[in-house]
PDB file of C-alpha atoms in Angstrom:
ATOM      1  CA  UNK D   1     -35.028-198.095 133.814  1.00 37.00           C
ATOM      2  CA  UNK D   2     -31.688-199.387 135.010  1.00 36.00           C
ATOM      3  CA  UNK D   3     -30.554-198.557 138.524  1.00 37.00           C
ATOM      4  CA  UNK D   4     -27.185-197.638 137.003  1.00 36.00           C
ATOM      5  CA  UNK D   5     -28.738-194.766 135.043  1.00 37.00           C
ATOM      6  CA  UNK D   6     -31.111-192.905 137.354  1.00 38.00           C
ATOM      7  CA  UNK D   7     -33.165-189.986 136.148  1.00 38.00           C
ATOM      8  CA  UNK D   8     -34.082-187.562 138.926  1.00 37.00           C
ATOM      9  CA  UNK D   9     -37.584-187.930 140.285  1.00 39.00           C
ATOM     10  CA  UNK D  10     -37.683-184.780 142.395  1.00 39.00           C
ATOM     11  CA  UNK D  11     -37.143-181.139 141.513  1.00 40.00           C
ATOM     12  CA  UNK D  12     -33.482-180.337 141.863  1.00 44.00           C
ATOM     13  CA  UNK D  13     -32.816-184.061 141.573  1.00 48.00           C
ATOM     14  CA  UNK D  14     -29.950-186.094 142.938  1.00 53.00           C
ATOM     15  CA  UNK D  15     -26.646-184.385 142.028  1.00 51.00           C
ATOM     16  CA  UNK D  16     -25.321-187.653 140.590  1.00 50.00           C
ATOM     17  CA  UNK D  17     -28.417-187.953 138.368  1.00 60.00           C
ATOM     18  CA  UNK D  18     -28.018-184.376 137.131  1.00 62.00           C
ATOM     19  CA  UNK D  19     -24.371-185.154 136.348  1.00 70.00           C
ATOM     20  CA  UNK D  20     -25.455-188.207 134.351  1.00 67.00           C
ATOM     21  CA  UNK D  21     -27.977-186.140 132.411  1.00 63.00           C
ATOM     22  CA  UNK D  22     -25.383-183.408 131.853  1.00 66.00           C
ATOM     23  CA  UNK D  23     -22.957-185.999 130.475  1.00 69.00           C
ATOM     24  CA  UNK D  24     -25.644-187.347 128.141  1.00 63.00           C
ATOM     25  CA  UNK D  25     -26.443-183.832 126.916  1.00 61.00           C
ATOM     26  CA  UNK D  26     -22.725-183.192 126.269  1.00 60.00           C
ATOM     27  CA  UNK D  27     -22.125-186.535 124.551  1.00 59.00           C
ATOM     28  CA  UNK D  28     -22.206-185.237 120.959  1.00 54.00           C
ATOM     29  CA  UNK D  29     -21.100-181.636 121.558  1.00 55.00           C
ATOM     30  CA  UNK D  30     -17.887-182.064 119.513  1.00 55.00           C
ATOM     31  CA  UNK D  31     -19.960-182.199 116.298  1.00 66.00           C
ATOM     32  CA  UNK D  32     -22.217-179.160 116.700  1.00 69.00           C
ATOM     33  CA  UNK D  33     -24.556-180.085 113.855  1.00 72.00           C
ATOM     34  CA  UNK D  34     -25.144-183.572 115.267  1.00 71.00           C
ATOM     35  CA  UNK D  35     -25.417-182.087 118.760  1.00 71.00           C
ATOM     36  CA  UNK D  36     -28.091-179.617 117.644  1.00 76.00           C
ATOM     37  CA  UNK D  37     -30.096-182.356 115.917  1.00 75.00           C
ATOM     38  CA  UNK D  38     -29.949-184.651 118.963  1.00 72.00           C
ATOM     39  CA  UNK D  39     -30.889-181.819 121.316  1.00 74.00           C
ATOM     40  CA  UNK D  40     -33.818-180.589 119.254  1.00 78.00           C
ATOM     41  CA  UNK D  41     -35.253-184.075 118.784  1.00 76.00           C
ATOM     42  CA  UNK D  42     -34.799-185.120 122.394  1.00 74.00           C
ATOM     43  CA  UNK D  43     -36.045-181.856 123.843  1.00 77.00           C
ATOM     44  CA  UNK D  44     -39.096-181.787 121.589  1.00 77.00           C
ATOM     45  CA  UNK D  45     -39.991-185.278 122.878  1.00 73.00           C
ATOM     46  CA  UNK D  46     -39.240-184.510 126.527  1.00 71.00           C
ATOM     47  CA  UNK D  47     -40.834-181.114 127.023  1.00 78.00           C
ATOM     48  CA  UNK D  48     -44.340-179.733 126.621  1.00 79.00           C
ATOM     49  CA  UNK D  49     -45.378-178.344 123.224  1.00 82.00           C
ATOM     50  CA  UNK D  50     -44.175-174.779 122.771  1.00 85.00           C
ATOM     51  CA  UNK D  51     -41.243-175.175 125.193  1.00 86.00           C
ATOM     52  CA  UNK D  52     -38.677-175.637 122.428  1.00 87.00           C
ATOM     53  CA  UNK D  53     -38.189-173.179 119.569  1.00 89.00           C
ATOM     54  CA  UNK D  54     -35.739-173.970 116.786  1.00 87.00           C
ATOM     55  CA  UNK D  55     -34.498-171.497 114.194  1.00 89.00           C
ATOM     56  CA  UNK D  56     -32.914-173.100 111.150  1.00 87.00           C
ATOM     57  CA  UNK D  57     -30.738-171.722 108.387  1.00 87.00           C
ATOM     58  CA  UNK D  58     -31.456-173.177 104.962  1.00 83.00           C
ATOM     59  CA  UNK D  59     -29.128-172.825 102.035  1.00 83.00           C
ATOM     60  CA  UNK D  60     -30.085-173.329  98.408  1.00 87.00           C
ATOM     61  CA  UNK D  61     -28.861-176.952  98.523  1.00 85.00           C
ATOM     62  CA  UNK D  62     -31.104-177.603 101.551  1.00 77.00           C
ATOM     63  CA  UNK D  63     -34.116-176.117  99.759  1.00 81.00           C
ATOM     64  CA  UNK D  64     -33.512-178.100  96.590  1.00 86.00           C
ATOM     65  CA  UNK D  65     -33.042-181.332  98.539  1.00 86.00           C
ATOM     66  CA  UNK D  66     -36.089-180.648 100.735  1.00 85.00           C
ATOM     67  CA  UNK D  67     -33.983-180.616 103.919  1.00 82.00           C
ATOM     68  CA  UNK D  68     -34.859-178.574 106.995  1.00 80.00           C
ATOM     69  CA  UNK D  69     -31.462-176.913 107.133  1.00 80.00           C
ATOM     70  CA  UNK D  70     -28.976-176.448 109.955  1.00 81.00           C
ATOM     71  CA  UNK D  71     -30.006-175.456 113.458  1.00 82.00           C
ATOM     72  CA  UNK D  72     -28.897-171.849 113.982  1.00 86.00           C
ATOM     73  CA  UNK D  73     -30.596-171.121 117.312  1.00 90.00           C
ATOM     74  CA  UNK D  74     -32.336-173.147 119.982  1.00 89.00           C
ATOM     75  CA  UNK D  75     -34.524-171.712 122.759  1.00 91.00           C
ATOM     76  CA  UNK D  76     -35.855-173.778 125.640  1.00 89.00           C
ATOM     77  CA  UNK D  77     -38.448-172.184 127.920  1.00 89.00           C
ATOM     78  CA  UNK D  78     -39.172-173.841 131.255  1.00 85.00           C
ATOM     79  CA  UNK D  79     -41.172-171.841 133.747  1.00 83.00           C
ATOM     80  CA  UNK D  80     -39.395-168.550 134.346  1.00 88.00           C
ATOM     81  CA  UNK D  81     -36.170-169.735 132.742  1.00 91.00           C
ATOM     82  CA  UNK D  82     -35.290-169.440 129.064  1.00 94.00           C
ATOM     83  CA  UNK D  83     -32.112-171.061 127.781  1.00 93.00           C
ATOM     84  CA  UNK D  84     -30.819-169.859 124.418  1.00 94.00           C
ATOM     85  CA  UNK D  85     -28.110-171.611 122.392  1.00 91.00           C
ATOM     86  CA  UNK D  86     -26.851-169.737 119.337  1.00 92.00           C
ATOM     87  CA  UNK D  87     -24.971-171.927 116.855  1.00 85.00           C
ATOM     88  CA  UNK D  88     -24.866-169.493 113.939  1.00 82.00           C
ATOM     89  CA  UNK D  89     -21.407-167.948 114.453  1.00 74.00           C
ATOM     90  CA  UNK D  90     -19.353-171.129 114.194  1.00 71.00           C
ATOM     91  CA  UNK D  91     -18.825-171.154 117.961  1.00 78.00           C
ATOM     92  CA  UNK D  92     -21.763-171.933 120.222  1.00 83.00           C
ATOM     93  CA  UNK D  93     -22.825-169.218 122.630  1.00 89.00           C
ATOM     94  CA  UNK D  94     -25.258-169.762 125.452  1.00 92.00           C
ATOM     95  CA  UNK D  95     -27.498-167.444 127.376  1.00 95.00           C
ATOM     96  CA  UNK D  96     -29.633-168.022 130.462  1.00 96.00           C
ATOM     97  CA  UNK D  97     -32.560-165.646 130.846  1.00 96.00           C
ATOM     98  CA  UNK D  98     -35.046-165.081 133.646  1.00 95.00           C
ATOM     99  CA  UNK D  99     -38.413-164.326 132.093  1.00 90.00           C
ATOM    100  CA  UNK D 100     -41.722-163.473 133.740  1.00 91.00           C
ATOM    101  CA  UNK D 101     -44.921-163.243 131.660  1.00 87.00           C
ATOM    102  CA  UNK D 102     -42.941-162.727 128.457  1.00 84.00           C
ATOM    103  CA  UNK D 103     -40.674-159.997 129.875  1.00 90.00           C
ATOM    104  CA  UNK D 104     -36.968-160.806 130.135  1.00 91.00           C
ATOM    105  CA  UNK D 105     -35.765-159.567 133.529  1.00 93.00           C
ATOM    106  CA  UNK D 106     -32.148-160.701 133.171  1.00 95.00           C
ATOM    107  CA  UNK D 107     -29.763-162.196 130.620  1.00 96.00           C
ATOM    108  CA  UNK D 108     -26.555-163.991 131.480  1.00 96.00           C
ATOM    109  CA  UNK D 109     -24.116-165.147 128.792  1.00 96.00           C
ATOM    110  CA  UNK D 110     -22.662-168.552 129.681  1.00 95.00           C
ATOM    111  CA  UNK D 111     -20.175-170.981 128.109  1.00 91.00           C
ATOM    112  CA  UNK D 112     -21.536-174.168 126.510  1.00 86.00           C
ATOM    113  CA  UNK D 113     -20.696-176.368 129.520  1.00 85.00           C
ATOM    114  CA  UNK D 114     -22.616-174.130 131.906  1.00 91.00           C
ATOM    115  CA  UNK D 115     -25.537-173.866 129.468  1.00 89.00           C
ATOM    116  CA  UNK D 116     -25.720-177.667 129.288  1.00 85.00           C
ATOM    117  CA  UNK D 117     -25.602-177.902 133.090  1.00 86.00           C
ATOM    118  CA  UNK D 118     -28.437-175.354 133.459  1.00 89.00           C
ATOM    119  CA  UNK D 119     -30.464-177.261 130.857  1.00 85.00           C
ATOM    120  CA  UNK D 120     -29.875-180.583 132.625  1.00 80.00           C
ATOM    121  CA  UNK D 121     -31.020-179.147 135.958  1.00 83.00           C
ATOM    122  CA  UNK D 122     -34.150-177.616 134.407  1.00 82.00           C
ATOM    123  CA  UNK D 123     -35.039-180.835 132.566  1.00 79.00           C
ATOM    124  CA  UNK D 124     -34.383-182.978 135.647  1.00 78.00           C
ATOM    125  CA  UNK D 125     -36.766-180.803 137.647  1.00 78.00           C
ATOM    126  CA  UNK D 126     -39.376-181.088 134.877  1.00 75.00           C
ATOM    127  CA  UNK D 127     -38.964-184.875 134.661  1.00 72.00           C
ATOM    128  CA  UNK D 128     -39.798-185.154 138.336  1.00 73.00           C
ATOM    129  CA  UNK D 129     -43.410-184.212 137.615  1.00 71.00           C
ATOM    130  CA  UNK D 130     -43.899-185.313 133.987  1.00 73.00           C
ATOM    131  CA  UNK D 131     -43.916-188.998 132.950  1.00 73.00           C
ATOM    132  CA  UNK D 132     -43.467-188.183 129.246  1.00 69.00           C
ATOM    133  CA  UNK D 133     -40.381-186.081 129.997  1.00 68.00           C
ATOM    134  CA  UNK D 134     -39.025-188.808 132.265  1.00 72.00           C
ATOM    135  CA  UNK D 135     -39.399-191.465 129.522  1.00 71.00           C
ATOM    136  CA  UNK D 136     -37.709-189.265 126.899  1.00 65.00           C
ATOM    137  CA  UNK D 137     -34.833-188.534 129.270  1.00 67.00           C
ATOM    138  CA  UNK D 138     -34.377-192.216 129.970  1.00 70.00           C
ATOM    139  CA  UNK D 139     -33.950-192.742 126.208  1.00 66.00           C
ATOM    140  CA  UNK D 140     -31.393-189.912 126.104  1.00 64.00           C
ATOM    141  CA  UNK D 141     -29.380-191.109 129.103  1.00 65.00           C
ATOM    142  CA  UNK D 142     -29.496-194.785 128.169  1.00 65.00           C
ATOM    143  CA  UNK D 143     -28.745-194.073 124.511  1.00 60.00           C
ATOM    144  CA  UNK D 144     -31.780-196.011 123.202  1.00 54.00           C
TER     145      UNK D 144
END
């Protein structure tokens, strides 16, 4: 890993490292379809099984071509935090939820930038204790 592209190694992480991760997560946000594909692939690699749920919308052309379809909704669950990104309405909408034992205690709608920031902080904290997550995040930040 390059010293120019640090990935946080402690929960909460270095603010500069979280900013770098946030920038990497925002990199393709202008093209929502590409952004959703990058996020789902990267997150599935970085986080434990079952942490990422993806809901796709498949049209007839997708079915005939054997494609998975477009990402309509993405949910990332990390500890007591669940981050939801809804891409189905043409404009992305984010939501940050506090969840304990499957019960949602609070929901907070957030703009895309804040959702990405919350996701970066949660992933950085996870990467501090998980080598697999750290390696996947290095690939994301370094663009490999």
